[in-house]
Amino acid sequence: MVKDISLRFLGTSSQTNISRNYSSLLVKLDHHTVMIDCGESTQRQLQNRHIGGDERLSNIRHILITHLHADHVLGLVPLLCTLMGPSNAVDPSEGKRPRVEIFGPSGIRALIRTTLTLCYTNLTGYYCVHELLWPNQSAYSNAPIIAEDEQVIAASIPESTEPLLGAMNGPQRTIPHLPPLDSELPGIDFRLDEQTASWPSITSISGVVVSAAPILHRCPAVGYVFEEPDAASTSVSTEMLDALQANAAALEAQQNIKNPKVLLGKLTRDRKSVTLPDGTILHPPELDIPGRKVVVLGDTYDATAGLDASADYEARGMASLAENADVLVHECTNAALPGSLTPGKREEDEKHDEVRAKALMRGHSTPQVAGQFAARCGAKQLLLNHFSIKYPAPHPLFAANYSQDDPTPRGDQERRFLALQEIERQATEVWHNGIPGDAIHREAALQRKAIAAFDGFLYRVPLQNEHDHSNGSINNTHDSSQQDFDYSIGSQSLDSYVSSPPRRGRGSGRRPFGQQHFRGRGGRQSNGSSRGQYSSSSPRGQKTVYE
Ligand SMILES: [Zn+2]
Ligand SMILES: [Zn+2]
């Protein structure tokens, strides 16, 4: 069983701006770090201790890509160059083992091969790319020599209304077909399992099984699910040891077992019952700690991909895989806000239908879509990311010390804070209203609120049924909310972050500024928001079409 599972967000925007970077997050499974998506400048985010905390590049051995849009992959090759640059050359005696394994939709092999080739770059270590293929999609060959007529392949899948093929709809690409460089080891082509509409068990990291399923976006996109196996709180009881001891002589005489404790491996590791010579049957310890489930989606306007349960079908795909998630990360690119919270403080409120239609057209979600899927899968916690440039994050210290009771207007920082709080409120409302009565996390979910993630946001996934965090580093509660997160703000004083320091709100005087480490929590005064980085000027971004 994994001791700590946590998520650290390195980039939470669809377009880079001064308070948020392009998409990337880390899933930490004890000492194993898995990166999901790697937008431009992700390694700089990781190296910034206010955002990456104490995470190390060198711990990354698995990178999962949700889709090939530029805001999710353009940091990938630069990251590989750092991980396998001249200063990180591998010892040839280590043999040909991949330093990094990369998973994702077809196109990643081509992206890496082409970029490395064009940039005259040789890596000093080995990597491999495992590609997830939809039905009928051609594999991108690992063969060292490519036949002349195959040197360019078109990823052309005809438009289809069949859900699994429908996920492939989108602009067509023509891909240069280059042979692998020396640093690339052959990866696996995972063909979608049509029965479950997923790519089940594509890898296992620290015993946590990773699967993927298609979700709908403007190009082939997937979400990833991490499932920790159930565990036993006790491994061996004294009764078991006594029974083994009582049978020691007979075990040696009859089965030539000199040390009866070797049978414990069969019980705890193989989980098989053991019958002793005197007829006693020992059973494996009960798996009484349910494993946790973490779901991280890529960009999507419909995570069920049209594969939700109907009168005729059981749910398949992500609708089935994500069921009872302990935490769901869902994109929330757009939202309809009251006029006062829009960037220009418009007079009119934005209309939900219009914003939703626009988001859908671009393949993205609103708080309502995210809340609906969280309810659909009975998620215990909903985290939102991939915000449009219209929703920059306020400085975390502003957020941590905000008080509605303070009448002083605090300009753009306050607007950012309240806009994200409103986005959280909208998502929470739909999520809570839709949770099925029999959902196993229902009670826990109703005590939580959706959280708008920000760059540097760290979320530790509590054990199921864990009310009182035994780990002191996340125990900062005097209410029942478990929406705890940590900021690492270093030792700078507040003045180095904000031009006009916000004052502590009444009753919130538990945020010592300039402290090495402090914690904030969603669910503070005014029903809490959980915000991120400060920026001193309005971000100006060019409109992108590739998010
Ligand atoms: Zn995107
Ligand atoms: Zn996208």
PDB file of C-alpha atoms in Angstrom, residues 166-343:
ATOM      1  CA  GLY A 166     -16.504   9.674 -32.445  1.00  0.00           C
ATOM      2  CA  ALA A 167     -13.746  10.430 -29.946  1.00  0.00           C
ATOM      3  CA  MET A 168     -11.402  10.420 -32.920  1.00  0.00           C
ATOM      4  CA  ASN A 169     -13.297  13.158 -34.732  1.00  0.00           C
ATOM      5  CA  GLY A 170     -11.340  16.283 -35.268  1.00  0.00           C
ATOM      6  CA  PRO A 171      -8.814  17.846 -37.570  1.00  0.00           C
ATOM      7  CA  GLN A 172      -6.729  15.340 -39.486  1.00  0.00           C
ATOM      8  CA  ARG A 173      -2.968  15.270 -39.242  1.00  0.00           C
ATOM      9  CA  THR A 174      -0.255  14.134 -41.547  1.00  0.00           C
ATOM     10  CA  ILE A 175       2.598  12.699 -39.558  1.00  0.00           C
ATOM     11  CA  PRO A 176       6.203  12.363 -40.758  1.00  0.00           C
ATOM     12  CA  HIS A 177       7.203   8.775 -40.168  1.00  0.00           C
ATOM     13  CA  LEU A 178      10.788   8.731 -38.934  1.00  0.00           C
ATOM     14  CA  PRO A 179      12.607   5.682 -37.597  1.00  0.00           C
ATOM     15  CA  PRO A 180      13.428   5.702 -33.867  1.00  0.00           C
ATOM     16  CA  LEU A 181      16.681   7.309 -32.701  1.00  0.00           C
ATOM     17  CA  ASP A 182      19.186   5.313 -30.650  1.00  0.00           C
ATOM     18  CA  SER A 183      17.728   6.643 -27.405  1.00  0.00           C
ATOM     19  CA  GLU A 184      14.228   5.314 -28.083  1.00  0.00           C
ATOM     20  CA  LEU A 185      13.403   1.800 -26.955  1.00  0.00           C
ATOM     21  CA  PRO A 186      10.345   0.065 -28.440  1.00  0.00           C
ATOM     22  CA  GLY A 187       7.140   0.964 -26.664  1.00  0.00           C
ATOM     23  CA  ILE A 188       3.870  -0.929 -26.515  1.00  0.00           C
ATOM     24  CA  ASP A 189       0.872  -0.151 -28.734  1.00  0.00           C
ATOM     25  CA  PHE A 190      -2.163  -0.433 -26.468  1.00  0.00           C
ATOM     26  CA  ARG A 191      -5.260  -1.071 -28.551  1.00  0.00           C
ATOM     27  CA  LEU A 192      -8.488   0.135 -26.904  1.00  0.00           C
ATOM     28  CA  ASP A 193     -10.398  -2.689 -25.243  1.00  0.00           C
ATOM     29  CA  GLU A 194     -13.793  -2.270 -26.864  1.00  0.00           C
ATOM     30  CA  GLN A 195     -15.631  -4.278 -24.236  1.00  0.00           C
ATOM     31  CA  THR A 196     -14.722  -1.882 -21.422  1.00  0.00           C
ATOM     32  CA  ALA A 197     -14.038   1.076 -23.761  1.00  0.00           C
ATOM     33  CA  SER A 198     -10.785   1.671 -21.955  1.00  0.00           C
ATOM     34  CA  TRP A 199      -7.097   0.848 -21.872  1.00  0.00           C
ATOM     35  CA  PRO A 200      -7.060  -1.137 -18.639  1.00  0.00           C
ATOM     36  CA  SER A 201      -3.898  -1.611 -16.540  1.00  0.00           C
ATOM     37  CA  ILE A 202      -1.397   0.045 -18.856  1.00  0.00           C
ATOM     38  CA  THR A 203       1.153   0.109 -16.061  1.00  0.00           C
ATOM     39  CA  SER A 204       1.568  -0.339 -12.337  1.00  0.00           C
ATOM     40  CA  ILE A 205       3.574   2.063 -10.177  1.00  0.00           C
ATOM     41  CA  SER A 206       4.231   1.193  -6.524  1.00  0.00           C
ATOM     42  CA  GLY A 207       1.404  -1.324  -6.806  1.00  0.00           C
ATOM     43  CA  VAL A 208      -1.008   1.398  -8.005  1.00  0.00           C
ATOM     44  CA  VAL A 209      -2.612   0.326 -11.276  1.00  0.00           C
ATOM     45  CA  VAL A 210      -2.969   2.942 -14.012  1.00  0.00           C
ATOM     46  CA  SER A 211      -5.707   2.727 -16.644  1.00  0.00           C
ATOM     47  CA  ALA A 212      -6.968   5.156 -19.270  1.00  0.00           C
ATOM     48  CA  ALA A 213     -10.214   5.834 -21.115  1.00  0.00           C
ATOM     49  CA  PRO A 214     -11.234   8.104 -23.981  1.00  0.00           C
ATOM     50  CA  ILE A 215     -12.945  11.428 -23.263  1.00  0.00           C
ATOM     51  CA  LEU A 216     -14.408  13.838 -25.783  1.00  0.00           C
ATOM     52  CA  HIS A 217     -12.442  16.881 -26.890  1.00  0.00           C
ATOM     53  CA  ARG A 218     -11.522  18.442 -30.241  1.00  0.00           C
ATOM     54  CA  CYS A 219      -8.869  15.796 -30.840  1.00  0.00           C
ATOM     55  CA  PRO A 220      -8.320  12.290 -29.430  1.00  0.00           C
ATOM     56  CA  ALA A 221      -7.981  12.771 -25.658  1.00  0.00           C
ATOM     57  CA  VAL A 222      -7.872  10.518 -22.606  1.00  0.00           C
ATOM     58  CA  GLY A 223      -8.168  10.627 -18.845  1.00  0.00           C
ATOM     59  CA  TYR A 224      -6.076   8.527 -16.458  1.00  0.00           C
ATOM     60  CA  VAL A 225      -7.222   6.566 -13.423  1.00  0.00           C
ATOM     61  CA  PHE A 226      -4.936   5.452 -10.593  1.00  0.00           C
ATOM     62  CA  GLU A 227      -6.259   2.614  -8.443  1.00  0.00           C
ATOM     63  CA  GLU A 228      -4.580   1.618  -5.228  1.00  0.00           C
ATOM     64  CA  PRO A 229      -5.307  -1.979  -4.206  1.00  0.00           C
ATOM     65  CA  ASP A 230      -7.201  -2.608  -0.964  1.00  0.00           C
ATOM     66  CA  ALA A 231      -4.912  -3.347   1.956  1.00  0.00           C
ATOM     67  CA  ALA A 232      -5.002  -5.138   5.282  1.00  0.00           C
ATOM     68  CA  SER A 233      -4.516  -3.090   8.434  1.00  0.00           C
ATOM     69  CA  THR A 234      -2.912  -6.084  10.157  1.00  0.00           C
ATOM     70  CA  SER A 235      -0.578  -8.433   8.396  1.00  0.00           C
ATOM     71  CA  VAL A 236      -0.216 -11.361  10.789  1.00  0.00           C
ATOM     72  CA  SER A 237      -2.087 -12.153  14.002  1.00  0.00           C
ATOM     73  CA  THR A 238      -0.576 -13.850  17.044  1.00  0.00           C
ATOM     74  CA  GLU A 239      -3.091 -16.688  16.538  1.00  0.00           C
ATOM     75  CA  MET A 240      -1.554 -17.362  13.120  1.00  0.00           C
ATOM     76  CA  LEU A 241       1.947 -17.399  14.540  1.00  0.00           C
ATOM     77  CA  ASP A 242       0.859 -19.727  17.367  1.00  0.00           C
ATOM     78  CA  ALA A 243      -0.807 -22.116  14.899  1.00  0.00           C
ATOM     79  CA  LEU A 244       2.313 -22.205  12.721  1.00  0.00           C
ATOM     80  CA  GLN A 245       4.478 -22.850  15.761  1.00  0.00           C
ATOM     81  CA  ALA A 246       2.198 -25.655  16.963  1.00  0.00           C
ATOM     82  CA  ASN A 247       2.598 -27.322  13.552  1.00  0.00           C
ATOM     83  CA  ALA A 248       6.334 -26.707  13.167  1.00  0.00           C
ATOM     84  CA  ALA A 249       7.429 -30.289  13.781  1.00  0.00           C
ATOM     85  CA  ALA A 250       4.758 -31.772  11.499  1.00  0.00           C
ATOM     86  CA  LEU A 251       5.522 -29.280   8.717  1.00  0.00           C
ATOM     87  CA  GLU A 252       9.183 -30.252   8.798  1.00  0.00           C
ATOM     88  CA  ALA A 253       8.451 -33.975   8.912  1.00  0.00           C
ATOM     89  CA  GLN A 254       5.711 -33.996   6.255  1.00  0.00           C
ATOM     90  CA  GLN A 255       6.603 -31.121   3.927  1.00  0.00           C
ATOM     91  CA  ASN A 256      10.260 -30.495   4.715  1.00  0.00           C
ATOM     92  CA  ILE A 257       9.447 -26.904   5.777  1.00  0.00           C
ATOM     93  CA  LYS A 258      12.140 -25.984   8.282  1.00  0.00           C
ATOM     94  CA  ASN A 259      10.857 -22.512   9.120  1.00  0.00           C
ATOM     95  CA  PRO A 260       7.030 -22.433   9.301  1.00  0.00           C
ATOM     96  CA  LYS A 261       7.050 -18.626   8.878  1.00  0.00           C
ATOM     97  CA  VAL A 262       7.770 -19.057   5.146  1.00  0.00           C
ATOM     98  CA  LEU A 263       4.057 -19.850   4.844  1.00  0.00           C
ATOM     99  CA  LEU A 264       3.262 -16.262   5.846  1.00  0.00           C
ATOM    100  CA  GLY A 265       4.301 -15.129   2.366  1.00  0.00           C
ATOM    101  CA  LYS A 266       1.622 -17.368   0.859  1.00  0.00           C
ATOM    102  CA  LEU A 267      -0.958 -15.789   3.158  1.00  0.00           C
ATOM    103  CA  THR A 268      -0.036 -12.128   2.884  1.00  0.00           C
ATOM    104  CA  ARG A 269       1.634 -11.817  -0.512  1.00  0.00           C
ATOM    105  CA  ASP A 270      -0.123 -14.504  -2.558  1.00  0.00           C
ATOM    106  CA  ARG A 271      -3.320 -14.137  -0.484  1.00  0.00           C
ATOM    107  CA  LYS A 272      -3.913 -17.896  -0.460  1.00  0.00           C
ATOM    108  CA  SER A 273      -5.285 -19.941   2.449  1.00  0.00           C
ATOM    109  CA  VAL A 274      -2.975 -22.459   4.102  1.00  0.00           C
ATOM    110  CA  THR A 275      -4.077 -25.784   5.608  1.00  0.00           C
ATOM    111  CA  LEU A 276      -1.781 -26.943   8.417  1.00  0.00           C
ATOM    112  CA  PRO A 277      -1.085 -30.623   9.246  1.00  0.00           C
ATOM    113  CA  ASP A 278      -3.434 -30.525  12.275  1.00  0.00           C
ATOM    114  CA  GLY A 279      -6.311 -29.388  10.024  1.00  0.00           C
ATOM    115  CA  THR A 280      -6.187 -25.705  11.006  1.00  0.00           C
ATOM    116  CA  ILE A 281      -6.909 -23.465   8.034  1.00  0.00           C
ATOM    117  CA  LEU A 282      -5.261 -20.041   7.990  1.00  0.00           C
ATOM    118  CA  HIS A 283      -6.899 -17.382   5.825  1.00  0.00           C
ATOM    119  CA  PRO A 284      -5.243 -14.259   4.407  1.00  0.00           C
ATOM    120  CA  PRO A 285      -5.758 -11.136   6.559  1.00  0.00           C
ATOM    121  CA  GLU A 286      -8.902  -9.196   5.729  1.00  0.00           C
ATOM    122  CA  LEU A 287      -8.444  -6.331   3.250  1.00  0.00           C
ATOM    123  CA  ASP A 288     -10.105  -3.750   5.454  1.00  0.00           C
ATOM    124  CA  ILE A 289      -8.517  -0.573   4.069  1.00  0.00           C
ATOM    125  CA  PRO A 290     -10.124   0.351   0.737  1.00  0.00           C
ATOM    126  CA  GLY A 291      -7.638   1.516  -1.886  1.00  0.00           C
ATOM    127  CA  ARG A 292      -7.884   5.069  -3.138  1.00  0.00           C
ATOM    128  CA  LYS A 293      -8.791   6.106  -6.658  1.00  0.00           C
ATOM    129  CA  VAL A 294      -7.435   9.215  -8.355  1.00  0.00           C
ATOM    130  CA  VAL A 295      -8.897  10.382 -11.668  1.00  0.00           C
ATOM    131  CA  VAL A 296      -7.175  13.019 -13.791  1.00  0.00           C
ATOM    132  CA  LEU A 297      -8.895  14.042 -17.004  1.00  0.00           C
ATOM    133  CA  GLY A 298      -7.488  15.847 -19.990  1.00  0.00           C
ATOM    134  CA  ASP A 299      -9.394  18.579 -21.814  1.00  0.00           C
ATOM    135  CA  THR A 300     -12.979  17.519 -22.369  1.00  0.00           C
ATOM    136  CA  TYR A 301     -16.537  18.605 -22.916  1.00  0.00           C
ATOM    137  CA  ASP A 302     -17.893  15.146 -22.077  1.00  0.00           C
ATOM    138  CA  ALA A 303     -15.847  12.748 -19.973  1.00  0.00           C
ATOM    139  CA  THR A 304     -18.359   9.943 -20.442  1.00  0.00           C
ATOM    140  CA  ALA A 305     -17.559  10.016 -24.192  1.00  0.00           C
ATOM    141  CA  GLY A 306     -21.158   9.005 -24.795  1.00  0.00           C
ATOM    142  CA  LEU A 307     -20.541   5.690 -23.043  1.00  0.00           C
ATOM    143  CA  ASP A 308     -22.562   6.284 -19.885  1.00  0.00           C
ATOM    144  CA  ALA A 309     -25.097   3.679 -18.804  1.00  0.00           C
ATOM    145  CA  SER A 310     -28.400   3.607 -20.648  1.00  0.00           C
ATOM    146  CA  ALA A 311     -31.440   1.351 -20.527  1.00  0.00           C
ATOM    147  CA  ASP A 312     -29.553  -1.138 -22.682  1.00  0.00           C
ATOM    148  CA  TYR A 313     -25.961  -0.751 -21.590  1.00  0.00           C
ATOM    149  CA  GLU A 314     -23.825  -0.786 -18.495  1.00  0.00           C
ATOM    150  CA  ALA A 315     -21.543   2.230 -18.235  1.00  0.00           C
ATOM    151  CA  ARG A 316     -18.265   1.812 -20.048  1.00  0.00           C
ATOM    152  CA  GLY A 317     -15.204   3.984 -20.511  1.00  0.00           C
ATOM    153  CA  MET A 318     -14.459   6.761 -18.055  1.00  0.00           C
ATOM    154  CA  ALA A 319     -18.029   6.717 -16.720  1.00  0.00           C
ATOM    155  CA  SER A 320     -17.254   3.276 -15.342  1.00  0.00           C
ATOM    156  CA  LEU A 321     -13.534   3.634 -14.559  1.00  0.00           C
ATOM    157  CA  ALA A 322     -13.976   6.817 -12.512  1.00  0.00           C
ATOM    158  CA  GLU A 323     -16.733   5.458 -10.320  1.00  0.00           C
ATOM    159  CA  ASN A 324     -16.286   6.294  -6.621  1.00  0.00           C
ATOM    160  CA  ALA A 325     -13.149   8.337  -7.220  1.00  0.00           C
ATOM    161  CA  ASP A 326     -11.526   9.737  -4.118  1.00  0.00           C
ATOM    162  CA  VAL A 327     -10.501  12.726  -6.147  1.00  0.00           C
ATOM    163  CA  LEU A 328     -11.473  13.868  -9.624  1.00  0.00           C
ATOM    164  CA  VAL A 329      -9.491  16.492 -11.527  1.00  0.00           C
ATOM    165  CA  HIS A 330     -11.757  17.996 -14.170  1.00  0.00           C
ATOM    166  CA  GLU A 331     -11.079  20.895 -16.490  1.00  0.00           C
ATOM    167  CA  CYS A 332     -13.112  24.081 -16.140  1.00  0.00           C
ATOM    168  CA  THR A 333     -11.995  26.375 -18.940  1.00  0.00           C
ATOM    169  CA  ASN A 334     -14.999  28.712 -18.996  1.00  0.00           C
ATOM    170  CA  ALA A 335     -17.689  29.979 -16.646  1.00  0.00           C
ATOM    171  CA  ALA A 336     -20.616  32.378 -16.717  1.00  0.00           C
ATOM    172  CA  LEU A 337     -19.948  35.006 -14.067  1.00  0.00           C
ATOM    173  CA  PRO A 338     -21.865  37.946 -12.678  1.00  0.00           C
ATOM    174  CA  GLY A 339     -20.868  41.133 -14.552  1.00  0.00           C
ATOM    175  CA  SER A 340     -19.084  42.532 -11.489  1.00  0.00           C
ATOM    176  CA  LEU A 341     -16.646  39.597 -11.521  1.00  0.00           C
ATOM    177  CA  THR A 342     -15.763  39.706 -15.220  1.00  0.00           C
ATOM    178  CA  PRO A 343     -12.377  41.228 -16.130  1.00  0.00           C
TER     179      PRO A 343
END
